[in-house]
Amino acid sequence: MVERTLSIIKPDATARNLTGEILKMIEEAGLKIVALKKIKLTKEQAEGFYQVHKDKPFFDSLTDFMTSGPVVVSVLEGENAIEKYRKLMGATNPAKAEEGTIRKKFALDIEKNSVHGSDSKENAEIEINYFFNKLEIVG
Ligand code: IDP
Ligand code: MG
């Protein structure tokens, strides 16, 4: 089934000029970039995006990190895009990520782990709508 998912290249990765390399891995995996922009989140915007984690001990640190520099948000489209991109990203903790994944290659630690990807169809739709309107997505 053709799906869409939301990707974020996080501040640790944009700061190290890894945007191009990560987008290349995404395209080489067969995912199509149907929307793309570089933005800098406010604390409020980061907190809104990560509402599901508001009670976690790392919430404040995570939302500080996500506002520490620019992020590159994109919508990826393809067969099983949600699961495909989760696999390409690798485990949340890069120490546990498989060889060949984005996080294994680039992540610094469990927080500064270079990329975000939606984890379900429902969340993908919510997250895509958080950052993009219809006119910004070119199917
Ligand atoms: P995911 O990004 O692999 O879906 P989530 O559990 O949804 O992982 O956590 C969201 C983000 O919060 C992670 O990508 C990471 O940046 C951060 N995070 C998750 N667990 C921890 C932790 O134990 N300490 C610090 N940051 C964490
Ligand atoms: Mg998650």
Short mmCIF file of N, CA and C and ligand atoms in Angstrom, two decimals:
data_model
loop_
_atom_site.label_atom_id
_atom_site.label_comp_id
_atom_site.label_asym_id
_atom_site.label_seq_id
_atom_site.Cartn_x
_atom_site.Cartn_y
_atom_site.Cartn_z
N MET A 1 0.84 -1.20 0.00
CA MET A 1 0.00 0.00 0.00
C MET A 1 0.88 1.26 0.00
N VAL A 2 0.55 2.20 -0.87
CA VAL A 2 1.31 3.45 -0.90
C VAL A 2 0.91 4.30 0.31
N GLU A 3 1.90 4.69 1.09
CA GLU A 3 1.66 5.49 2.30
C GLU A 3 2.53 6.74 2.27
N ARG A 4 2.21 7.64 3.19
CA ARG A 4 3.06 8.81 3.43
C ARG A 4 3.48 8.82 4.88
N THR A 5 4.69 9.30 5.14
CA THR A 5 5.19 9.41 6.50
C THR A 5 5.92 10.73 6.67
N LEU A 6 6.03 11.18 7.92
CA LEU A 6 6.77 12.43 8.18
C LEU A 6 8.17 12.11 8.66
N SER A 7 9.14 12.78 8.03
CA SER A 7 10.54 12.67 8.45
C SER A 7 11.02 14.01 8.99
N ILE A 8 11.83 13.96 10.04
CA ILE A 8 12.53 15.17 10.48
C ILE A 8 14.01 14.85 10.58
N ILE A 9 14.84 15.67 9.93
CA ILE A 9 16.28 15.59 10.14
C ILE A 9 16.56 16.57 11.30
N LYS A 10 17.04 16.02 12.41
CA LYS A 10 17.11 16.76 13.66
C LYS A 10 18.33 17.70 13.72
N PRO A 11 18.33 18.64 14.71
CA PRO A 11 19.40 19.65 14.77
C PRO A 11 20.83 19.09 14.85
N ASP A 12 21.01 17.93 15.48
CA ASP A 12 22.39 17.39 15.54
C ASP A 12 22.91 17.06 14.15
N ALA A 13 22.00 16.66 13.27
CA ALA A 13 22.39 16.28 11.91
C ALA A 13 22.53 17.49 11.00
N THR A 14 21.60 18.46 11.10
CA THR A 14 21.74 19.64 10.24
C THR A 14 23.02 20.41 10.61
N ALA A 15 23.36 20.40 11.91
CA ALA A 15 24.56 21.11 12.38
C ALA A 15 25.85 20.50 11.80
N ARG A 16 25.79 19.22 11.49
CA ARG A 16 26.98 18.54 10.95
C ARG A 16 26.94 18.39 9.42
N ASN A 17 26.03 19.18 8.78
CA ASN A 17 25.93 19.14 7.31
C ASN A 17 25.61 17.75 6.76
N LEU A 18 24.72 17.05 7.46
CA LEU A 18 24.38 15.69 7.03
C LEU A 18 23.06 15.61 6.27
N THR A 19 22.43 16.77 6.03
CA THR A 19 21.11 16.77 5.37
C THR A 19 21.16 16.03 4.03
N GLY A 20 22.15 16.37 3.20
CA GLY A 20 22.25 15.76 1.87
C GLY A 20 22.45 14.26 1.95
N GLU A 21 23.33 13.83 2.83
CA GLU A 21 23.61 12.39 2.94
C GLU A 21 22.39 11.62 3.42
N ILE A 22 21.64 12.21 4.36
CA ILE A 22 20.45 11.52 4.86
C ILE A 22 19.36 11.48 3.79
N LEU A 23 19.17 12.59 3.07
CA LEU A 23 18.17 12.59 1.99
C LEU A 23 18.56 11.59 0.90
N LYS A 24 19.84 11.44 0.67
CA LYS A 24 20.32 10.46 -0.33
C LYS A 24 19.97 9.04 0.11
N MET A 25 20.16 8.74 1.39
CA MET A 25 19.80 7.40 1.89
C MET A 25 18.31 7.16 1.74
N ILE A 26 17.51 8.20 2.01
CA ILE A 26 16.05 8.10 1.88
C ILE A 26 15.67 7.79 0.43
N GLU A 27 16.25 8.54 -0.49
CA GLU A 27 15.91 8.32 -1.91
C GLU A 27 16.41 6.97 -2.40
N GLU A 28 17.59 6.57 -1.94
CA GLU A 28 18.13 5.27 -2.37
C GLU A 28 17.31 4.10 -1.84
N ALA A 29 16.59 4.34 -0.74
CA ALA A 29 15.71 3.30 -0.19
C ALA A 29 14.41 3.20 -0.99
N GLY A 30 14.24 4.09 -1.96
CA GLY A 30 13.05 4.03 -2.81
C GLY A 30 11.90 4.90 -2.32
N LEU A 31 12.17 5.72 -1.31
CA LEU A 31 11.14 6.63 -0.82
C LEU A 31 11.21 7.94 -1.60
N LYS A 32 10.03 8.46 -1.96
CA LYS A 32 9.96 9.68 -2.76
C LYS A 32 9.70 10.88 -1.83
N ILE A 33 10.49 11.93 -1.99
CA ILE A 33 10.29 13.13 -1.17
C ILE A 33 9.23 14.00 -1.86
N VAL A 34 8.03 14.07 -1.25
CA VAL A 34 6.93 14.80 -1.89
C VAL A 34 6.69 16.18 -1.26
N ALA A 35 7.44 16.50 -0.18
CA ALA A 35 7.43 17.84 0.42
C ALA A 35 8.70 17.97 1.24
N LEU A 36 9.22 19.20 1.32
CA LEU A 36 10.51 19.39 2.01
C LEU A 36 10.70 20.85 2.41
N LYS A 37 11.10 21.08 3.66
CA LYS A 37 11.47 22.46 4.05
C LYS A 37 12.37 22.46 5.28
N LYS A 38 13.17 23.54 5.40
CA LYS A 38 14.03 23.72 6.57
C LYS A 38 13.42 24.81 7.44
N ILE A 39 13.23 24.49 8.71
CA ILE A 39 12.60 25.44 9.64
C ILE A 39 13.32 25.39 10.99
N LYS A 40 13.06 26.42 11.81
CA LYS A 40 13.58 26.37 13.18
C LYS A 40 12.38 26.39 14.11
N LEU A 41 12.22 25.34 14.90
CA LEU A 41 11.06 25.22 15.78
C LEU A 41 11.19 26.12 17.00
N THR A 42 10.06 26.64 17.45
CA THR A 42 10.02 27.30 18.75
C THR A 42 9.81 26.20 19.80
N LYS A 43 10.06 26.55 21.05
CA LYS A 43 9.85 25.58 22.14
C LYS A 43 8.39 25.09 22.12
N GLU A 44 7.48 26.02 21.93
CA GLU A 44 6.05 25.69 21.90
C GLU A 44 5.72 24.71 20.76
N GLN A 45 6.31 24.94 19.60
CA GLN A 45 6.06 24.05 18.46
C GLN A 45 6.63 22.66 18.70
N ALA A 46 7.82 22.61 19.32
CA ALA A 46 8.44 21.31 19.62
C ALA A 46 7.61 20.56 20.67
N GLU A 47 7.12 21.29 21.65
CA GLU A 47 6.29 20.67 22.70
C GLU A 47 4.98 20.15 22.09
N GLY A 48 4.42 20.90 21.17
CA GLY A 48 3.19 20.46 20.50
C GLY A 48 3.42 19.18 19.70
N PHE A 49 4.53 19.15 19.00
CA PHE A 49 4.84 17.98 18.18
C PHE A 49 5.03 16.73 19.04
N TYR A 50 5.70 16.90 20.18
CA TYR A 50 6.03 15.75 21.04
C TYR A 50 5.08 15.60 22.23
N GLN A 51 3.83 16.08 22.08
CA GLN A 51 2.83 15.97 23.17
C GLN A 51 2.73 14.58 23.78
N VAL A 52 2.84 13.54 22.94
CA VAL A 52 2.70 12.16 23.47
C VAL A 52 3.76 11.83 24.52
N HIS A 53 4.87 12.59 24.49
CA HIS A 53 5.96 12.32 25.43
C HIS A 53 5.99 13.32 26.59
N LYS A 54 4.90 14.09 26.78
CA LYS A 54 4.96 15.20 27.75
C LYS A 54 5.24 14.76 29.19
N ASP A 55 4.90 13.52 29.51
CA ASP A 55 5.14 13.05 30.88
C ASP A 55 6.45 12.29 31.05
N LYS A 56 7.22 12.19 29.96
CA LYS A 56 8.49 11.46 30.04
C LYS A 56 9.58 12.33 30.69
N PRO A 57 10.51 11.71 31.38
CA PRO A 57 11.57 12.50 32.04
C PRO A 57 12.46 13.27 31.05
N PHE A 58 12.50 12.81 29.79
CA PHE A 58 13.38 13.48 28.81
C PHE A 58 12.66 14.56 28.00
N PHE A 59 11.38 14.85 28.32
CA PHE A 59 10.59 15.78 27.50
C PHE A 59 11.21 17.17 27.39
N ASP A 60 11.64 17.74 28.51
CA ASP A 60 12.17 19.11 28.48
C ASP A 60 13.50 19.16 27.71
N SER A 61 14.35 18.18 27.97
CA SER A 61 15.63 18.11 27.28
C SER A 61 15.42 17.88 25.77
N LEU A 62 14.49 16.99 25.44
CA LEU A 62 14.20 16.69 24.02
C LEU A 62 13.70 17.93 23.29
N THR A 63 12.78 18.67 23.91
CA THR A 63 12.21 19.84 23.22
C THR A 63 13.22 20.99 23.17
N ASP A 64 14.13 21.07 24.15
CA ASP A 64 15.25 22.03 24.06
C ASP A 64 16.15 21.67 22.88
N PHE A 65 16.50 20.40 22.81
CA PHE A 65 17.36 19.93 21.71
C PHE A 65 16.73 20.21 20.35
N MET A 66 15.43 19.94 20.22
CA MET A 66 14.76 20.10 18.92
C MET A 66 14.65 21.57 18.49
N THR A 67 14.87 22.48 19.45
CA THR A 67 14.83 23.91 19.12
C THR A 67 16.24 24.50 19.07
N SER A 68 17.26 23.68 19.20
CA SER A 68 18.64 24.17 19.30
C SER A 68 19.24 24.55 17.96
N GLY A 69 18.56 24.22 16.89
CA GLY A 69 19.04 24.56 15.55
C GLY A 69 17.97 24.19 14.54
N PRO A 70 18.24 24.44 13.25
CA PRO A 70 17.22 24.12 12.24
C PRO A 70 16.98 22.63 12.09
N VAL A 71 15.78 22.31 11.63
CA VAL A 71 15.43 20.94 11.27
C VAL A 71 14.96 20.92 9.82
N VAL A 72 15.08 19.77 9.18
CA VAL A 72 14.57 19.63 7.82
C VAL A 72 13.41 18.62 7.86
N VAL A 73 12.21 19.14 7.63
CA VAL A 73 11.03 18.28 7.67
C VAL A 73 10.63 17.90 6.24
N SER A 74 10.21 16.65 6.09
CA SER A 74 9.79 16.21 4.76
C SER A 74 8.68 15.18 4.86
N VAL A 75 7.95 15.05 3.76
CA VAL A 75 6.95 14.00 3.63
C VAL A 75 7.50 12.99 2.64
N LEU A 76 7.53 11.73 3.06
CA LEU A 76 8.05 10.66 2.22
C LEU A 76 6.89 9.77 1.78
N GLU A 77 6.92 9.37 0.53
CA GLU A 77 5.85 8.55 -0.03
C GLU A 77 6.40 7.28 -0.65
N GLY A 78 5.69 6.18 -0.47
CA GLY A 78 6.10 4.94 -1.11
C GLY A 78 5.35 3.76 -0.53
N GLU A 79 5.62 2.56 -1.09
CA GLU A 79 5.05 1.32 -0.57
C GLU A 79 5.49 1.15 0.89
N ASN A 80 4.55 0.96 1.78
CA ASN A 80 4.85 0.76 3.20
C ASN A 80 5.82 1.79 3.75
N ALA A 81 5.64 3.04 3.36
CA ALA A 81 6.60 4.10 3.68
C ALA A 81 6.86 4.23 5.19
N ILE A 82 5.83 4.01 6.00
CA ILE A 82 5.98 4.22 7.45
C ILE A 82 6.97 3.21 8.03
N GLU A 83 6.71 1.94 7.77
CA GLU A 83 7.60 0.90 8.28
C GLU A 83 8.95 0.93 7.59
N LYS A 84 8.94 1.19 6.30
CA LYS A 84 10.20 1.23 5.53
C LYS A 84 11.15 2.30 6.10
N TYR A 85 10.59 3.48 6.41
CA TYR A 85 11.44 4.54 6.94
C TYR A 85 11.88 4.25 8.37
N ARG A 86 11.00 3.66 9.18
CA ARG A 86 11.39 3.27 10.55
C ARG A 86 12.58 2.31 10.49
N LYS A 87 12.54 1.37 9.54
CA LYS A 87 13.64 0.41 9.39
C LYS A 87 14.92 1.10 8.95
N LEU A 88 14.79 2.04 8.02
CA LEU A 88 15.96 2.76 7.52
C LEU A 88 16.57 3.62 8.63
N MET A 89 15.72 4.16 9.51
CA MET A 89 16.22 4.99 10.63
C MET A 89 17.03 4.17 11.62
N GLY A 90 16.55 2.99 11.95
CA GLY A 90 17.19 2.17 12.98
C GLY A 90 16.63 2.48 14.36
N ALA A 91 17.11 1.74 15.36
CA ALA A 91 16.58 1.85 16.73
C ALA A 91 16.80 3.25 17.31
N THR A 92 15.89 3.63 18.21
CA THR A 92 15.98 4.94 18.88
C THR A 92 17.36 5.14 19.51
N ASN A 93 17.83 4.11 20.20
CA ASN A 93 19.17 4.16 20.79
C ASN A 93 20.19 3.67 19.75
N PRO A 94 21.05 4.57 19.27
CA PRO A 94 21.96 4.17 18.18
C PRO A 94 22.87 3.00 18.54
N ALA A 95 23.08 2.80 19.84
CA ALA A 95 23.91 1.66 20.26
C ALA A 95 23.23 0.34 19.89
N LYS A 96 21.90 0.41 19.69
CA LYS A 96 21.15 -0.80 19.34
C LYS A 96 20.73 -0.82 17.87
N ALA A 97 21.12 0.20 17.12
CA ALA A 97 20.70 0.29 15.71
C ALA A 97 21.52 -0.64 14.83
N GLU A 98 20.84 -1.18 13.81
CA GLU A 98 21.52 -2.09 12.89
C GLU A 98 22.45 -1.36 11.93
N GLU A 99 23.46 -2.08 11.45
CA GLU A 99 24.37 -1.60 10.41
C GLU A 99 23.56 -1.10 9.21
N GLY A 100 24.01 -0.02 8.62
CA GLY A 100 23.36 0.46 7.40
C GLY A 100 22.19 1.39 7.67
N THR A 101 21.81 1.55 8.94
CA THR A 101 20.70 2.47 9.25
C THR A 101 21.25 3.89 9.46
N ILE A 102 20.35 4.86 9.34
CA ILE A 102 20.74 6.27 9.49
C ILE A 102 21.27 6.52 10.90
N ARG A 103 20.57 5.97 11.90
CA ARG A 103 20.99 6.23 13.28
C ARG A 103 22.31 5.54 13.62
N LYS A 104 22.52 4.34 13.10
CA LYS A 104 23.80 3.65 13.32
C LYS A 104 24.95 4.51 12.76
N LYS A 105 24.68 5.07 11.59
CA LYS A 105 25.72 5.83 10.89
C LYS A 105 25.98 7.19 11.51
N PHE A 106 24.91 7.88 11.92
CA PHE A 106 25.06 9.30 12.25
C PHE A 106 24.67 9.72 13.67
N ALA A 107 23.82 8.95 14.35
CA ALA A 107 23.30 9.42 15.63
C ALA A 107 24.41 9.55 16.68
N LEU A 108 24.26 10.54 17.56
CA LEU A 108 25.28 10.79 18.59
C LEU A 108 24.94 10.05 19.88
N ASP A 109 23.65 10.02 20.24
CA ASP A 109 23.20 9.29 21.44
C ASP A 109 21.69 9.09 21.34
N ILE A 110 21.08 8.56 22.40
CA ILE A 110 19.65 8.21 22.34
C ILE A 110 18.76 9.44 22.12
N GLU A 111 19.22 10.62 22.53
CA GLU A 111 18.44 11.84 22.29
C GLU A 111 18.81 12.47 20.94
N LYS A 112 20.09 12.70 20.74
CA LYS A 112 20.56 13.34 19.50
C LYS A 112 20.74 12.26 18.43
N ASN A 113 19.58 11.72 18.02
CA ASN A 113 19.63 10.55 17.14
C ASN A 113 19.26 10.85 15.69
N SER A 114 19.49 12.10 15.28
CA SER A 114 19.56 12.53 13.87
C SER A 114 18.26 12.56 13.07
N VAL A 115 17.33 11.65 13.35
CA VAL A 115 16.10 11.63 12.55
C VAL A 115 14.87 11.24 13.36
N HIS A 116 13.73 11.71 12.86
CA HIS A 116 12.41 11.29 13.37
C HIS A 116 11.64 10.67 12.21
N GLY A 117 10.84 9.66 12.51
CA GLY A 117 9.90 9.11 11.52
C GLY A 117 8.62 8.71 12.22
N SER A 118 7.48 8.94 11.57
CA SER A 118 6.19 8.57 12.16
C SER A 118 6.14 7.08 12.45
N ASP A 119 5.39 6.71 13.51
CA ASP A 119 5.37 5.30 13.90
C ASP A 119 4.06 4.57 13.57
N SER A 120 3.08 5.26 13.00
CA SER A 120 1.82 4.60 12.61
C SER A 120 1.13 5.47 11.56
N LYS A 121 0.15 4.86 10.90
CA LYS A 121 -0.60 5.58 9.86
C LYS A 121 -1.31 6.79 10.46
N GLU A 122 -1.90 6.57 11.63
CA GLU A 122 -2.63 7.64 12.30
C GLU A 122 -1.70 8.80 12.66
N ASN A 123 -0.56 8.47 13.27
CA ASN A 123 0.39 9.52 13.64
C ASN A 123 1.02 10.19 12.42
N ALA A 124 1.24 9.43 11.36
CA ALA A 124 1.81 10.02 10.14
C ALA A 124 0.91 11.14 9.64
N GLU A 125 -0.39 10.88 9.64
CA GLU A 125 -1.33 11.89 9.14
C GLU A 125 -1.33 13.13 10.04
N ILE A 126 -1.34 12.90 11.35
CA ILE A 126 -1.31 14.03 12.30
C ILE A 126 -0.02 14.83 12.13
N GLU A 127 1.11 14.14 12.03
CA GLU A 127 2.43 14.80 11.96
C GLU A 127 2.62 15.54 10.63
N ILE A 128 2.15 14.93 9.53
CA ILE A 128 2.25 15.61 8.23
C ILE A 128 1.45 16.90 8.28
N ASN A 129 0.23 16.81 8.84
CA ASN A 129 -0.63 18.00 8.92
C ASN A 129 -0.09 19.05 9.88
N TYR A 130 0.76 18.63 10.82
CA TYR A 130 1.36 19.59 11.77
C TYR A 130 2.32 20.53 11.04
N PHE A 131 2.98 20.03 10.00
CA PHE A 131 4.01 20.83 9.32
C PHE A 131 3.66 21.30 7.91
N PHE A 132 2.76 20.61 7.24
CA PHE A 132 2.51 20.93 5.83
C PHE A 132 1.02 21.10 5.55
N ASN A 133 0.71 22.03 4.65
CA ASN A 133 -0.66 22.08 4.14
C ASN A 133 -0.70 21.39 2.77
N LYS A 134 -1.88 21.16 2.27
CA LYS A 134 -2.08 20.38 1.04
C LYS A 134 -1.28 20.91 -0.14
N LEU A 135 -1.20 22.24 -0.23
CA LEU A 135 -0.54 22.85 -1.40
C LEU A 135 0.97 22.63 -1.39
N GLU A 136 1.51 22.27 -0.22
CA GLU A 136 2.97 22.08 -0.13
C GLU A 136 3.40 20.64 -0.42
N ILE A 137 2.43 19.77 -0.65
CA ILE A 137 2.75 18.36 -0.90
C ILE A 137 2.47 18.06 -2.37
N VAL A 138 3.52 17.64 -3.06
CA VAL A 138 3.37 17.37 -4.50
C VAL A 138 3.41 15.87 -4.75
N GLY A 139 2.26 15.27 -4.88
CA GLY A 139 2.14 13.84 -5.06
C GLY A 139 2.71 13.42 -6.37
P1 IDP B 1 11.56 7.29 18.12
O1 IDP B 1 12.08 8.63 17.66
O2 IDP B 1 12.49 6.17 17.74
O3 IDP B 1 10.14 7.03 17.71
P2 IDP B 1 10.50 7.81 20.79
O4 IDP B 1 10.45 6.81 21.90
O5 IDP B 1 9.23 8.19 20.13
O6 IDP B 1 11.59 7.30 19.73
O7 IDP B 1 11.18 9.13 21.41
C1 IDP B 1 11.15 10.35 20.71
C2 IDP B 1 12.52 10.96 20.78
O8 IDP B 1 12.82 11.29 22.14
C3 IDP B 1 13.69 10.06 20.36
O9 IDP B 1 13.88 9.99 18.97
C4 IDP B 1 14.84 10.71 21.06
O10 IDP B 1 15.30 11.88 20.39
C5 IDP B 1 14.21 11.11 22.39
N1 IDP B 1 14.36 10.06 23.42
C6 IDP B 1 13.73 8.85 23.47
N2 IDP B 1 14.09 8.15 24.54
C7 IDP B 1 14.98 8.93 25.21
C8 IDP B 1 15.73 8.76 26.43
O11 IDP B 1 15.65 7.74 27.13
N3 IDP B 1 16.55 9.80 26.77
C9 IDP B 1 16.67 10.95 26.04
N4 IDP B 1 15.98 11.14 24.91
C10 IDP B 1 15.15 10.16 24.48
MG MG B 2 8.39 8.06 18.21
#
